[in-house]
């Protein structure tokens, strides 16, 4: 009745940006990400306690945050076909700054989905876990497994074919590095959920974004298969620019970049001219993530710091969400 799971966040190399179904969190296009180590979230779930209780990073969860967790556990009960599992207690802790814009929710909901099913006595099943994680937060479906995961958009209205599959595990490209440059620790103004809805509803470029992103996924897969850093880096930047261009064209416009973000991007191009292999990607916030290799991660960190990074987190390809024997309560 009790299980604990550790999961890593992921960073999209081809982004997910826009839902075709808000309730089931079904995307308009497929996406592809890299799971990041050493960052992690650990979550313990126990069924059969007196009342539902949700604690996230030392705080009692309230409102929509609490609702999202409890709704996911309701789906676990349905999968287990056992309404008698009773109320649940959830305690979750992350080891990285939640305001870093690193989609802590991805690792959190992946850990919750895997722990929830295990606590309900269900066997490990990455498809079922990914679908469950998706119901908490879209990008979470890509954190159930390590390495490079592809979230296939699917076609079915019930979402049963919309889940992530691992294309390559973490050992496929151990020299790859992702360097997170924290330029701003503040909460973002517009959450991904609201930003993507605004882009879907008002950006005249939205249809083009969907078509292009879908076509980039198999190309990214090929670059990863060949461990071609330059081709992947170029694709990654192109895809981030296109997501942000689509959003800038929304009404009202969505601008996630701040002055420091733009400054860093210009400096990064200068570095590239001098032969340093470094590219960037950017989620719905001002903190870029630099893509490079082990031989150049120190240079990438120095670049981020010279451009005003308050903190820099160096990451390597991470592994699967895993069950732990030690519980949080
Ligand atoms: O799953 P959400 O609601 O956290 O949205 C994630 C959106 C991006 O981070 C911008 C892109 C992605 O694919 O992770």
Coordinates of C-alpha atoms and ligand atoms in Angstrom, one line a residue:
X1 CA 0.0 0.0 0.0
X2 CA 3.1 2.3 0.2
X3 CA 5.7 3.0 -2.5
X4 CA 8.5 5.5 -3.1
X5 CA 9.9 6.5 -6.5
X6 CA 12.7 8.8 -7.7
X7 CA 12.3 10.5 -11.1
X8 CA 14.4 13.0 -13.1
X9 CA 13.1 16.1 -14.9
X10 CA 13.5 16.3 -18.7
X11 CA 14.2 19.1 -21.1
X12 CA 12.5 19.0 -24.5
X13 CA 14.8 19.2 -27.6
X14 CA 11.6 19.3 -29.7
X15 CA 9.0 21.1 -27.6
X16 CA 5.4 20.3 -26.8
X17 CA 3.5 23.5 -27.1
X18 CA -0.3 23.3 -27.3
X19 CA -3.1 20.9 -26.4
X20 CA -5.8 19.5 -28.6
X21 CA -7.6 18.3 -25.5
X22 CA -7.2 20.3 -22.2
X23 CA -8.8 17.8 -19.9
X24 CA -6.9 14.7 -21.0
X25 CA -3.7 16.7 -21.9
X26 CA -3.4 15.5 -25.5
X27 CA -0.9 17.5 -27.6
X28 CA -1.2 18.8 -31.1
X29 CA 2.2 17.5 -32.0
X30 CA 4.8 14.9 -30.9
X31 CA 7.9 16.0 -28.9
X32 CA 11.3 14.6 -27.9
X33 CA 13.3 15.2 -24.7
X34 CA 16.4 14.2 -22.7
X35 CA 16.0 13.1 -19.1
X36 CA 18.3 15.0 -16.8
X37 CA 20.5 13.7 -14.0
X38 CA 21.5 14.4 -11.2
X39 CA 18.3 16.5 -10.6
X40 CA 15.5 14.5 -9.1
X41 CA 12.2 14.4 -7.3
X42 CA 11.3 11.7 -4.8
X43 CA 7.7 10.9 -4.0
X44 CA 6.1 8.5 -1.5
X45 CA 2.4 7.4 -1.9
X46 CA 0.4 5.4 0.7
X47 CA -3.2 4.3 0.3
X48 CA -5.5 3.4 3.1
X49 CA -4.8 6.3 5.4
X50 CA -7.6 8.1 7.3
X51 CA -7.8 11.2 5.0
X52 CA -6.2 12.5 1.8
X53 CA -3.1 14.5 2.5
X54 CA -0.6 16.0 0.0
X55 CA 2.7 17.6 1.0
X56 CA 5.0 19.1 -1.7
X57 CA 8.4 20.4 -0.8
X58 CA 7.5 20.8 2.9
X59 CA 4.2 22.6 2.2
X60 CA 0.7 21.3 2.4
X61 CA -0.6 21.5 -1.2
X62 CA -3.8 23.5 -1.7
X63 CA -6.2 24.4 -4.5
X64 CA -5.5 23.2 -8.1
X65 CA -2.1 21.8 -7.1
X66 CA -3.8 19.4 -4.6
X67 CA -6.6 18.7 -7.0
X68 CA -4.2 17.6 -9.8
X69 CA -2.4 15.1 -7.5
X70 CA -5.7 13.7 -6.2
X71 CA -7.1 13.4 -9.7
X72 CA -4.1 11.4 -10.8
X73 CA -4.6 9.0 -7.8
X74 CA -8.3 8.7 -8.8
X75 CA -7.1 7.3 -12.1
X76 CA -4.7 4.9 -10.3
X77 CA -7.8 3.6 -8.4
X78 CA -9.6 3.2 -11.6
X79 CA -6.7 1.3 -13.2
X80 CA -6.5 -0.9 -10.1
X81 CA -10.2 -1.5 -10.3
X82 CA -10.2 -1.1 -6.6
X83 CA -12.2 1.7 -5.1
X84 CA -11.4 0.3 -1.6
X85 CA -7.8 1.5 -1.7
X86 CA -9.0 4.4 0.4
X87 CA -7.6 7.9 0.9
X88 CA -4.0 8.5 0.1
X89 CA -1.1 10.4 1.7
X90 CA 1.5 11.9 -0.7
X91 CA 4.8 13.4 0.3
X92 CA 7.1 14.7 -2.5
X93 CA 10.5 16.4 -2.4
X94 CA 12.7 17.8 -5.2
X95 CA 16.4 18.4 -4.9
X96 CA 16.6 21.4 -7.3
X97 CA 15.3 25.0 -7.3
X98 CA 11.6 24.8 -8.2
X99 CA 11.6 28.3 -9.6
X100 CA 14.4 27.4 -12.1
X101 CA 11.9 26.8 -14.8
X102 CA 13.1 23.3 -15.1
X103 CA 9.6 21.7 -15.2
X104 CA 9.9 20.2 -11.7
X105 CA 6.3 19.2 -12.3
X106 CA 7.5 16.7 -15.0
X107 CA 9.7 14.8 -12.5
X108 CA 7.0 15.2 -9.8
X109 CA 4.1 13.8 -11.7
X110 CA 6.3 11.0 -13.2
X111 CA 7.3 10.0 -9.7
X112 CA 3.7 10.2 -8.5
X113 CA 2.4 8.1 -11.4
X114 CA 5.0 5.3 -10.9
X115 CA 4.7 5.4 -7.1
X116 CA 0.9 5.5 -7.2
X117 CA 0.6 2.4 -9.4
X118 CA 3.1 0.5 -7.2
X119 CA 1.4 1.5 -4.0
X120 CA -1.9 0.2 -5.5
X121 CA -0.2 -3.2 -6.2
X122 CA 0.0 -2.7 -10.0
X123 CA 3.0 -4.1 -11.9
X124 CA 5.5 -1.8 -13.7
X125 CA 4.2 -0.8 -17.1
X126 CA 5.9 2.2 -18.8
X127 CA 3.0 2.9 -21.1
X128 CA 0.4 2.9 -18.3
X129 CA 2.7 5.0 -16.2
X130 CA 3.4 7.5 -19.0
X131 CA -0.3 8.0 -19.7
X132 CA -1.0 8.5 -16.0
X133 CA 1.9 11.0 -15.6
X134 CA 0.6 12.9 -18.7
X135 CA -2.7 13.5 -16.8
X136 CA -0.8 15.5 -14.2
X137 CA 1.4 17.5 -16.6
X138 CA 2.1 16.8 -20.3
X139 CA 5.8 16.8 -20.2
X140 CA 5.8 14.4 -17.2
X141 CA 4.9 11.5 -19.6
X142 CA 8.5 11.9 -20.9
X143 CA 10.1 11.5 -17.4
X144 CA 9.0 7.9 -16.7
X145 CA 12.0 6.6 -18.6
X146 CA 15.5 7.8 -18.9
X147 CA 17.6 8.9 -21.9
X148 CA 15.8 10.2 -25.0
X149 CA 12.0 9.9 -24.9
X150 CA 9.5 10.6 -27.6
X151 CA 6.0 11.6 -26.7
X152 CA 3.9 10.4 -29.6
X153 CA 0.9 12.6 -30.0
X154 CA -1.5 9.8 -30.8
X155 CA -4.8 10.0 -32.6
X156 CA -7.4 8.5 -30.3
X157 CA -9.8 10.8 -28.5
X158 CA -9.4 8.8 -25.2
X159 CA -5.6 9.4 -25.2
X160 CA -4.7 5.8 -25.0
X161 CA -2.1 6.1 -27.8
X162 CA -0.6 9.4 -26.4
X163 CA 2.4 8.4 -24.3
X164 CA 6.2 8.6 -24.3
X165 CA 8.5 5.8 -25.5
X166 CA 12.2 5.6 -24.9
X167 CA 14.2 5.9 -28.2
X168 CA 17.7 5.7 -26.7
X169 CA 18.8 5.1 -23.1
X170 CA 21.1 7.3 -21.1
X171 CA 24.2 5.2 -22.0
X172 CA 23.7 5.9 -25.7
X173 CA 25.4 9.3 -25.4
X174 CA 27.1 9.7 -22.1
X175 CA 29.3 12.7 -23.2
X176 CA 26.3 14.9 -23.9
X177 CA 25.8 17.7 -21.5
X178 CA 23.0 20.1 -20.6
X179 CA 24.0 23.2 -18.7
X180 CA 21.1 25.1 -17.1
X181 CA 21.8 28.8 -16.8
X182 CA 19.6 30.3 -14.1
X183 CA 19.4 34.0 -15.0
X184 CA 16.2 34.7 -13.1
X185 CA 14.8 32.9 -10.0
X186 CA 11.4 34.4 -10.1
X187 CA 8.1 32.7 -10.9
X188 CA 7.2 33.0 -14.5
X189 CA 4.4 35.5 -15.4
X190 CA 2.5 33.2 -17.6
X191 CA 2.4 29.4 -16.8
X192 CA 3.0 27.0 -19.7
X193 CA -0.6 25.8 -19.5
X194 CA -1.9 29.4 -20.1
X195 CA 0.8 30.4 -22.6
X196 CA 0.2 27.4 -24.8
X197 CA -3.5 27.9 -24.8
X198 CA -3.0 31.5 -25.8
X199 CA -0.8 30.5 -28.7
X200 CA -3.2 27.8 -29.9
X201 CA -6.2 30.2 -29.8
X202 CA -4.6 33.4 -31.2
X203 CA -1.3 32.9 -32.9
X204 CA -1.6 33.0 -36.7
X205 CA 1.5 30.8 -36.9
X206 CA 0.2 28.0 -34.7
X207 CA -0.7 25.6 -37.5
X208 CA 2.8 26.0 -39.0
X209 CA 4.4 25.4 -35.6
X210 CA 2.5 22.0 -35.3
X211 CA 3.5 20.9 -38.8
X212 CA 7.1 21.9 -38.4
X213 CA 7.6 20.4 -34.9
X214 CA 6.1 17.1 -36.0
X215 CA 8.5 16.9 -38.9
X216 CA 11.5 17.7 -36.6
X217 CA 11.0 14.7 -34.3
X218 CA 12.3 12.0 -36.7
X219 CA 15.1 14.3 -37.7
X220 CA 16.2 14.8 -34.1
X221 CA 16.0 11.0 -33.6
X222 CA 18.4 10.6 -36.5
X223 CA 20.9 13.2 -35.2
X224 CA 20.8 11.5 -31.8
X225 CA 21.3 8.0 -33.4
X226 CA 24.5 9.4 -35.0
X227 CA 25.5 11.4 -31.8
X228 CA 25.8 14.4 -34.1
X229 CA 26.0 17.3 -31.7
X230 CA 26.1 20.1 -34.3
X231 CA 23.0 18.8 -36.2
X232 CA 21.1 18.3 -32.9
X233 CA 22.2 21.7 -31.5
X234 CA 21.0 23.5 -34.6
X235 CA 17.7 21.6 -34.6
X236 CA 17.2 22.4 -30.9
X237 CA 17.8 26.1 -31.3
X238 CA 15.6 26.3 -34.4
X239 CA 12.8 24.5 -32.6
X240 CA 13.0 26.8 -29.5
X241 CA 13.0 29.9 -31.7
X242 CA 9.9 28.6 -33.6
X243 CA 8.1 27.9 -30.3
X244 CA 8.9 31.4 -29.1
X245 CA 8.1 33.0 -32.4
X246 CA 4.6 31.4 -32.4
X247 CA 4.1 32.7 -28.9
X248 CA 5.4 36.2 -29.6
X249 CA 2.8 36.4 -32.4
X250 CA -0.1 35.5 -30.0
X251 CA -2.6 38.1 -28.7
X252 CA -1.6 39.4 -26.2
X253 CA 2.1 38.6 -27.2
X254 CA 4.0 36.1 -25.0
X255 CA 7.6 37.0 -24.4
X256 CA 9.4 34.6 -22.1
X257 CA 12.9 36.0 -22.9
X258 CA 14.4 38.8 -20.8
X259 CA 17.4 41.0 -21.6
X260 CA 19.8 38.6 -20.0
X261 CA 18.4 35.7 -22.1
X262 CA 19.0 37.6 -25.3
X263 CA 22.5 38.7 -24.1
X264 CA 23.5 35.1 -23.4
X265 CA 22.2 33.9 -26.8
X266 CA 24.4 36.5 -28.6
X267 CA 27.4 35.6 -26.6
X268 CA 26.8 31.9 -27.3
X269 CA 26.9 32.7 -31.0
X270 CA 30.3 34.5 -30.6
X271 CA 31.6 31.4 -28.8
X272 CA 30.5 29.2 -31.6
X273 CA 32.3 31.4 -34.1
X274 CA 35.4 30.7 -32.1
X275 CA 34.8 27.0 -32.3
X276 CA 33.1 26.2 -29.0
X277 CA 30.3 23.7 -29.8
X278 CA 27.4 25.1 -27.7
X279 CA 23.7 25.6 -28.6
X280 CA 20.7 26.5 -26.5
X281 CA 17.1 25.6 -25.9
X282 CA 14.5 27.6 -24.0
X283 CA 11.3 26.5 -22.3
X284 CA 8.5 28.9 -21.2
X285 CA 10.8 31.0 -19.1
X286 CA 14.0 33.2 -19.3
X287 CA 16.5 30.5 -18.3
X288 CA 18.3 28.9 -21.3
X289 CA 19.7 25.4 -21.2
X290 CA 22.9 25.0 -23.1
X291 CA 23.6 21.9 -25.1
X292 CA 27.3 20.8 -25.4
X293 CA 29.6 17.9 -24.6
X294 CA 31.8 16.9 -21.7
X295 CA 34.9 18.5 -23.2
X296 CA 33.1 21.9 -23.3
X297 CA 30.9 22.0 -20.3
X298 CA 33.3 24.1 -18.3
X299 CA 33.4 26.7 -21.1
X300 CA 29.6 26.6 -21.3
X301 CA 29.3 27.2 -17.5
X302 CA 31.8 30.1 -17.7
X303 CA 29.8 31.6 -20.6
X304 CA 26.6 31.4 -18.5
X305 CA 28.3 33.0 -15.5
X306 CA 29.8 35.8 -17.6
X307 CA 26.3 36.5 -18.9
X308 CA 24.9 37.0 -15.4
X309 CA 23.8 33.5 -14.4
X310 CA 22.9 33.4 -10.7
X311 CA 23.4 29.7 -10.6
X312 CA 24.5 27.0 -13.1
X313 CA 23.5 23.4 -13.0
X314 CA 25.5 20.9 -15.1
X315 CA 23.4 17.9 -16.1
X316 CA 24.1 14.5 -17.8
X317 CA 21.7 12.1 -19.4
X318 CA 19.5 10.6 -16.7
X319 CA 17.9 7.2 -16.1
X320 CA 14.5 5.7 -15.6
X321 CA 12.1 6.5 -12.7
X322 CA 13.0 3.9 -10.1
X323 CA 11.4 2.4 -7.0
X324 CA 13.2 3.0 -3.7
X325 CA 13.1 1.0 -0.5
X326 CA 13.4 4.0 1.8
X327 CA 10.2 6.0 2.2
X328 CA 9.7 9.7 3.0
X329 CA 7.3 9.0 5.9
Ligands
LIG1 O1 3.9 19.9 -19.4 P1 4.0 21.4 -19.1 O2 2.6 21.9 -18.8 O3 4.9 21.7 -18.0 O4 4.5 22.1 -20.4 C1 5.8 22.0 -20.9 C2 6.0 23.0 -22.0 C3 7.5 23.2 -22.3 O5 8.3 23.0 -21.2 C4 7.7 24.6 -22.8 C5 7.9 22.3 -23.5 C6 8.2 20.8 -23.2 O6 7.9 20.1 -24.1 O7 8.6 20.5 -22.1

